[in-house]
Amino acid sequence: MVCFRLSWVPGSVLFSLCLILGAVPSYALEVNLTDSENATCLYAKWQMNFTVTYETTNKEYKNVTIFEHGSPTYAGSVCKDDHNRSVIEVQFVPGFSWTVNFTKDSSNYLIDGILISYNTTENSTFPNAKDKGVQTVYYPVGYTVPLNNIFRCSSLLPVDEKNVVHNYWDVHVQAFVENGTVSTKEFVCAEDKASTTVAPIVPTTATPAPTTPTPKKPEVGHYVVTNGNGTCLLATMGLQLNITQDKVVSIININPNTTDFSGSCQPQSALLRLNSSSIQYLDFVFALKNDNRFYLKEVNASMNLANGSVFSTANNNLSYWDAPIGSSYMCNKEQTVQVSETFHINTFSLRVQPFNVAGGKYSTAQDCSADDDNFLVPIVVGAALAGVLILVLLAYFIGLKRHHAGYEQF
């Protein structure tokens, strides 16, 4: 953990911020604003990440993950100003700022809205951007929380607006702290109230290697992502998540009947996101290869485990489910997507098409059995050549033997 204890801001407000570097490209922030008497007046702790999509001068679309570009600052953060208003404002990179506003009345405080501002003239963050200038995205939150309560939401809160995808989870905030003491009373978000945990499968004997239980086959789900032009991504698959922690294997079968899904489609990439009461997010990110093929490039996951911990992992250097653009990829047999040493996904009855969906239906499929056939072809050809060589050698030796026999008879 790398911690920053920052200087005094106007109004003698102290801001402390901790950046936790982990596998998932995100920030875990903890903010403690104090007044002139050094008493806490606002407390917040949360995790979030941002991805901005923009068009380049080469007519390509690029995704910028903001947290890969620098450390945050905090100018503009205040609490309990003259208008009963508190503000958390964070600048992550040049030209990118994030602001959340809070207001209050006699009995409640309101998490009003989130404002994101980014400047595409900042070439270090948005190289070769076609449209230069300041872009703003406002998202109305609208949570009303009783005073002297801390708002808590562990579930994923995804937002996708105006080319900016921003996600929030593990949120704890009390915008107007009374008497300098953060409350122990929690106001829980609706997403958490319906949450359940997944029980891990624990091996019955202690062994050096993880014990893998025998799971049931997952139910197959059907997922559709649309944009302004209609259906842009189709996916059909049964999903089984395998998590290893401390030599204990947890297996989670995705239930499509209790799983929400969303996503987005860009010219060069496509996203399918799944989430449920226990899965904060499970992202499948597809990309183009040589402009004529697509493949699964990235998987990001974060989920709540039965022991109360949050398991998170990510890999943006995958190469699965490769097929030509304009077709779909299909594999009815069980496949494994190895995301990390501690996380892999088993897929069943898989079919995906993340680009060029016509009429809301799958195009002709490239079956994964073709990969097996491609692997067998050189083996079959080699075996055939070896057989021919053996026959030639046998014919040669038989002919040679007959030739010697003819000399002996003479």
XYZ file of C-alpha atoms in Angstrom:
410
model
C 0.000 0.000 0.000
C 1.318 3.418 -0.980
C -0.177 6.208 1.123
C -0.201 9.936 0.419
C -0.854 12.397 3.243
C -1.506 15.619 1.459
C -1.229 19.243 2.555
C -3.835 21.616 3.928
C -6.518 22.757 1.505
C -8.375 26.098 1.684
C -10.477 26.329 4.842
C -7.961 24.271 6.835
C -9.312 20.990 5.522
C -6.946 18.040 5.667
C -7.185 15.422 2.965
C -5.572 11.993 3.230
C -5.618 9.552 0.366
C -4.368 6.005 0.021
C -3.698 4.350 -3.296
C -3.737 0.584 -3.278
C -2.004 -1.019 -6.225
C -3.566 -4.345 -7.187
C -4.326 -6.620 -10.087
C -7.424 -4.691 -11.170
C -6.738 -1.288 -12.799
C -8.564 0.770 -10.167
C -8.090 3.136 -7.245
C -9.038 2.471 -3.627
C -9.424 5.878 -2.030
C -9.883 6.939 1.579
C -10.720 10.570 2.276
C -10.774 12.209 5.709
C -11.606 15.916 5.596
C -11.205 17.898 8.810
C -12.350 21.349 9.802
C -10.382 24.218 11.400
C -10.512 22.454 14.772
C -9.042 19.281 13.235
C -12.341 17.411 13.714
C -13.481 15.068 10.955
C -16.287 16.630 8.916
C -16.390 14.215 5.958
C -15.253 10.618 5.649
C -15.305 8.449 2.533
C -13.720 5.211 1.377
C -14.441 3.622 -1.977
C -13.031 1.915 -5.056
C -13.499 3.048 -8.629
C -12.101 2.915 -12.137
C -12.604 4.792 -15.394
C -12.235 4.049 -19.091
C -12.639 6.787 -21.701
C -13.176 5.978 -25.383
C -12.156 8.606 -27.931
C -11.601 8.847 -31.691
C -8.117 9.527 -33.085
C -7.091 11.490 -36.152
C -6.549 8.121 -37.862
C -10.269 7.356 -37.428
C -9.491 4.708 -34.847
C -11.113 4.391 -31.436
C -8.894 4.066 -28.393
C -9.675 3.274 -24.774
C -7.787 5.143 -22.053
C -7.684 3.613 -18.589
C -7.177 6.702 -16.484
C -5.379 5.013 -13.609
C -2.459 3.958 -15.779
C -1.346 7.574 -16.141
C -0.429 9.027 -12.783
C -1.217 9.840 -9.152
C -4.240 11.863 -7.992
C -4.445 15.307 -6.411
C -7.367 16.790 -4.461
C -7.750 20.515 -5.146
C -11.300 21.747 -4.544
C -12.372 19.269 -1.843
C -14.349 20.968 0.951
C -16.857 20.029 3.644
C -19.657 21.949 5.361
C -19.338 25.193 3.417
C -21.658 28.181 3.893
C -24.309 26.586 1.646
C -24.564 23.270 3.534
C -22.535 21.664 0.788
C -19.627 19.214 0.753
C -17.484 18.309 -2.243
C -14.889 15.667 -3.008
C -12.850 16.589 -6.060
C -9.975 14.497 -7.383
C -7.649 15.121 -10.331
C -6.087 11.893 -11.577
C -4.147 12.961 -14.676
C -3.680 16.267 -16.505
C -7.028 17.244 -17.933
C -9.122 14.702 -15.978
C -11.120 15.484 -12.840
C -13.826 13.703 -10.846
C -16.220 15.515 -8.511
C -19.063 14.343 -6.265
C -21.374 16.861 -4.567
C -23.318 16.493 -1.311
C -26.080 18.692 0.115
C -28.114 18.420 3.318
C -31.292 19.542 5.048
C -32.425 19.252 8.650
C -32.634 15.434 8.710
C -30.919 13.987 5.602
C -28.003 14.472 3.288
C -28.073 13.854 -0.448
C -25.379 12.263 -2.598
C -26.291 14.625 -5.374
C -24.310 13.774 -8.503
C -20.965 12.932 -10.079
C -19.282 15.209 -12.597
C -16.415 13.961 -14.764
C -14.398 16.395 -16.852
C -11.585 15.522 -19.260
C -9.612 17.538 -21.774
C -8.707 15.773 -25.014
C -6.120 18.445 -25.802
C -3.884 16.727 -23.218
C -1.844 14.704 -25.698
C -0.085 12.720 -22.959
C -3.435 11.246 -21.892
C -5.352 11.362 -25.193
C -2.726 11.073 -27.945
C -3.864 12.059 -31.444
C -7.421 12.853 -30.346
C -9.565 14.000 -33.255
C -11.899 16.304 -31.307
C -9.969 18.651 -29.042
C -11.522 20.299 -26.026
C -13.066 19.829 -22.598
C -15.680 17.072 -22.353
C -18.030 16.743 -19.370
C -20.182 13.865 -18.182
C -22.717 14.286 -15.373
C -24.378 11.370 -13.603
C -27.193 12.091 -11.114
C -26.849 9.787 -8.105
C -29.764 10.843 -5.927
C -29.181 8.771 -2.782
C -30.862 10.286 0.296
C -29.198 9.248 3.558
C -30.288 10.092 7.123
C -27.910 12.363 8.998
C -25.536 10.590 11.378
C -25.597 7.535 9.082
C -22.760 6.277 6.914
C -23.790 5.192 3.426
C -22.516 1.710 2.521
C -22.655 -0.080 -0.833
C -20.363 -3.044 -1.485
C -22.055 -3.998 -4.754
C -20.811 -2.847 -8.124
C -22.416 0.388 -9.330
C -21.619 0.577 -13.068
C -22.192 3.711 -15.157
C -21.746 3.990 -18.933
C -22.436 7.450 -20.354
C -21.011 9.516 -23.205
C -17.958 7.340 -23.954
C -17.007 7.112 -20.256
C -17.393 3.875 -18.308
C -16.982 4.435 -14.560
C -17.523 1.807 -11.878
C -17.816 2.081 -8.098
C -17.821 -0.539 -5.352
C -16.987 -0.940 -1.642
C -18.384 2.549 -1.054
C -18.524 4.012 2.482
C -19.295 7.709 2.855
C -20.603 10.099 5.506
C -20.677 13.552 3.968
C -21.602 15.488 7.129
C -19.931 13.952 10.168
C -21.346 15.148 13.475
C -19.108 15.964 16.447
C -16.017 14.723 14.571
C -16.971 11.047 14.975
C -17.821 8.818 12.010
C -21.107 7.039 12.663
C -21.428 3.280 13.134
C -25.022 3.364 11.853
C -25.132 2.162 8.250
C -27.541 3.139 5.515
C -27.244 0.229 3.065
C -27.878 0.621 -0.655
C -30.656 -1.395 -2.311
C -28.106 -3.447 -4.277
C -26.578 -4.762 -1.043
C -29.869 -5.559 0.647
C -30.529 -8.357 -1.836
C -26.951 -9.666 -1.722
C -26.064 -13.232 -0.859
C -22.725 -14.920 -0.496
C -21.421 -17.996 -2.242
C -20.227 -20.766 0.041
C -16.767 -22.072 -0.825
C -16.143 -25.778 -1.236
C -13.536 -26.756 1.351
C -11.421 -29.903 0.911
C -11.919 -32.527 3.618
C -8.200 -33.237 4.013
C -5.225 -30.904 4.068
C -2.975 -31.439 1.065
C -0.140 -29.375 -0.399
C -2.059 -28.838 -3.649
C -5.562 -27.343 -3.958
C -8.397 -29.835 -3.836
C -10.815 -29.430 -6.717
C -14.390 -30.543 -6.028
C -16.623 -32.134 -8.660
C -19.144 -29.439 -9.624
C -22.453 -29.603 -11.434
C -22.608 -28.382 -15.021
C -23.748 -24.716 -15.158
C -26.908 -23.560 -16.858
C -26.442 -21.934 -20.263
C -27.275 -18.222 -20.431
C -28.080 -15.991 -23.384
C -26.716 -12.422 -23.324
C -27.416 -9.574 -25.760
C -25.771 -6.134 -25.921
C -27.379 -3.382 -27.990
C -26.422 0.107 -29.106
C -28.081 2.764 -31.264
C -27.888 0.508 -34.308
C -29.497 -2.527 -32.667
C -27.881 -5.724 -31.420
C -24.080 -5.460 -31.483
C -22.966 -8.435 -29.346
C -24.374 -11.920 -28.808
C -23.156 -14.495 -26.307
C -24.497 -17.897 -25.312
C -22.567 -19.888 -22.710
C -22.569 -21.761 -19.465
C -19.980 -20.336 -17.080
C -18.214 -21.948 -14.155
C -15.808 -19.817 -12.109
C -12.898 -21.488 -10.305
C -11.153 -19.523 -7.547
C -8.179 -20.772 -5.519
C -7.286 -19.040 -2.252
C -5.045 -20.506 0.432
C -5.272 -23.943 -1.200
C -9.066 -23.820 -1.010
C -11.008 -24.055 -4.255
C -14.328 -22.228 -4.623
C -16.482 -23.068 -7.633
C -19.292 -20.734 -8.665
C -21.764 -21.645 -11.379
C -23.232 -18.554 -13.026
C -27.024 -18.669 -12.825
C -28.308 -16.677 -15.821
C -31.725 -16.287 -14.184
C -30.246 -14.187 -11.357
C -27.464 -12.514 -13.335
C -27.677 -9.015 -14.804
C -25.734 -8.125 -17.915
C -24.722 -5.001 -19.779
C -21.992 -3.943 -22.173
C -20.868 -1.630 -24.910
C -19.680 -1.866 -28.506
C -16.963 0.223 -30.117
C -15.432 -0.103 -33.604
C -12.290 -1.760 -32.206
C -13.570 -3.391 -29.024
C -16.664 -4.825 -27.358
C -17.548 -5.461 -23.711
C -19.912 -7.932 -22.046
C -20.326 -7.383 -18.301
C -22.085 -9.774 -15.934
C -22.940 -9.013 -12.308
C -25.101 -10.459 -9.571
C -25.576 -10.219 -5.828
C -22.206 -11.880 -5.196
C -20.355 -10.976 -8.407
C -19.465 -7.304 -8.507
C -18.434 -7.615 -12.141
C -17.232 -10.197 -14.632
C -16.021 -8.518 -17.820
C -15.313 -10.146 -21.180
C -13.491 -7.705 -23.468
C -13.153 -8.545 -27.177
C -10.763 -6.905 -29.640
C -9.854 -7.023 -33.314
C -6.804 -8.765 -34.726
C -5.420 -7.451 -38.039
C -8.844 -5.872 -38.686
C -10.222 -9.190 -39.964
C -10.505 -11.407 -36.890
C -11.809 -11.027 -33.349
C -10.722 -12.689 -30.106
C -11.203 -12.556 -26.334
C -8.475 -10.177 -25.178
C -9.315 -9.399 -21.567
C -11.175 -10.720 -18.530
C -11.704 -8.661 -15.353
C -13.462 -10.053 -12.297
C -14.342 -9.030 -8.760
C -16.627 -10.971 -6.432
C -17.598 -11.326 -2.795
C -16.519 -14.548 -1.104
C -18.183 -16.280 1.837
C -15.407 -15.276 4.239
C -16.221 -11.604 3.652
C -13.226 -10.897 1.408
C -13.364 -9.541 -2.118
C -11.522 -11.524 -4.791
C -10.338 -9.464 -7.765
C -8.216 -10.333 -10.760
C -7.614 -9.171 -14.322
C -5.719 -10.170 -17.457
C -5.644 -8.003 -20.592
C -3.281 -10.234 -22.566
C -5.458 -13.215 -23.422
C -5.984 -14.882 -26.788
C -9.112 -17.065 -26.791
C -12.158 -17.556 -29.042
C -10.481 -16.444 -32.275
C -12.700 -16.228 -35.381
C -13.071 -14.150 -38.574
C -15.024 -10.890 -38.462
C -18.560 -11.456 -39.722
C -18.756 -14.928 -38.197
C -19.313 -16.301 -34.704
C -17.152 -18.564 -32.564
C -18.712 -21.777 -31.267
C -17.517 -24.549 -28.984
C -19.969 -27.083 -27.562
C -17.346 -28.985 -25.596
C -15.939 -27.771 -22.283
C -13.178 -25.164 -22.605
C -11.001 -23.417 -20.033
C -10.045 -19.724 -20.032
C -7.011 -19.381 -17.764
C -7.158 -15.818 -16.449
C -4.538 -16.154 -13.696
C -2.930 -18.765 -11.496
C -5.788 -18.424 -9.023
C -8.721 -17.942 -11.389
C -10.014 -19.756 -14.446
C -13.351 -20.050 -16.206
C -14.831 -23.241 -17.635
C -17.217 -22.611 -20.528
C -19.945 -24.915 -21.843
C -22.013 -24.714 -25.055
C -20.205 -21.509 -25.984
C -21.117 -19.255 -28.888
C -20.104 -15.589 -29.183
C -20.209 -12.873 -31.807
C -18.988 -9.470 -30.571
C -18.828 -7.702 -33.962
C -20.920 -7.322 -37.143
C -24.125 -8.858 -35.803
C -26.758 -8.730 -38.550
C -30.462 -8.862 -37.782
C -29.877 -9.799 -34.161
C -28.801 -13.311 -35.147
C -25.559 -15.264 -35.117
C -23.596 -15.527 -38.354
C -21.989 -18.736 -39.590
C -19.911 -20.234 -36.814
C -16.285 -21.266 -36.715
C -16.272 -24.340 -34.521
C -13.476 -24.981 -32.040
C -13.222 -28.508 -33.517
C -11.541 -26.850 -36.508
C -8.653 -25.999 -34.191
C -8.369 -29.678 -33.295
C -8.492 -30.600 -36.988
C -5.705 -28.123 -37.745
C -3.643 -29.748 -35.036
C -4.282 -33.273 -36.374
C -3.533 -32.498 -40.034
C 0.266 -32.423 -39.712
C 0.166 -35.578 -37.576
C -1.925 -37.442 -40.159
C 0.234 -36.229 -43.043
C 3.398 -37.194 -41.202
C 2.046 -40.652 -40.399
C 1.044 -41.162 -44.019
C 4.493 -40.159 -45.267
C 6.110 -42.492 -42.748
C 3.882 -45.347 -43.981
C 4.822 -44.684 -47.603
C 8.508 -44.615 -46.666
C 8.196 -47.964 -44.876
C 6.451 -49.507 -47.911
C 9.185 -48.201 -50.241
C 11.910 -49.638 -48.015
C 10.120 -53.002 -47.781
C 9.742 -53.134 -51.565
C 13.397 -52.282 -51.984
C 14.603 -55.037 -49.641
C 12.251 -57.615 -51.169
C 13.460 -56.720 -54.645
C 17.080 -56.856 -53.506
C 16.577 -60.299 -51.978
C 14.998 -61.636 -55.158
C 17.864 -60.205 -57.175
C 20.437 -62.149 -55.083
C 18.343 -65.297 -55.301
C 18.461 -65.113 -59.113
C 22.276 -65.000 -59.110
C 22.475 -68.067 -56.851
C 20.237 -70.108 -59.162
C 22.370 -69.184 -62.147
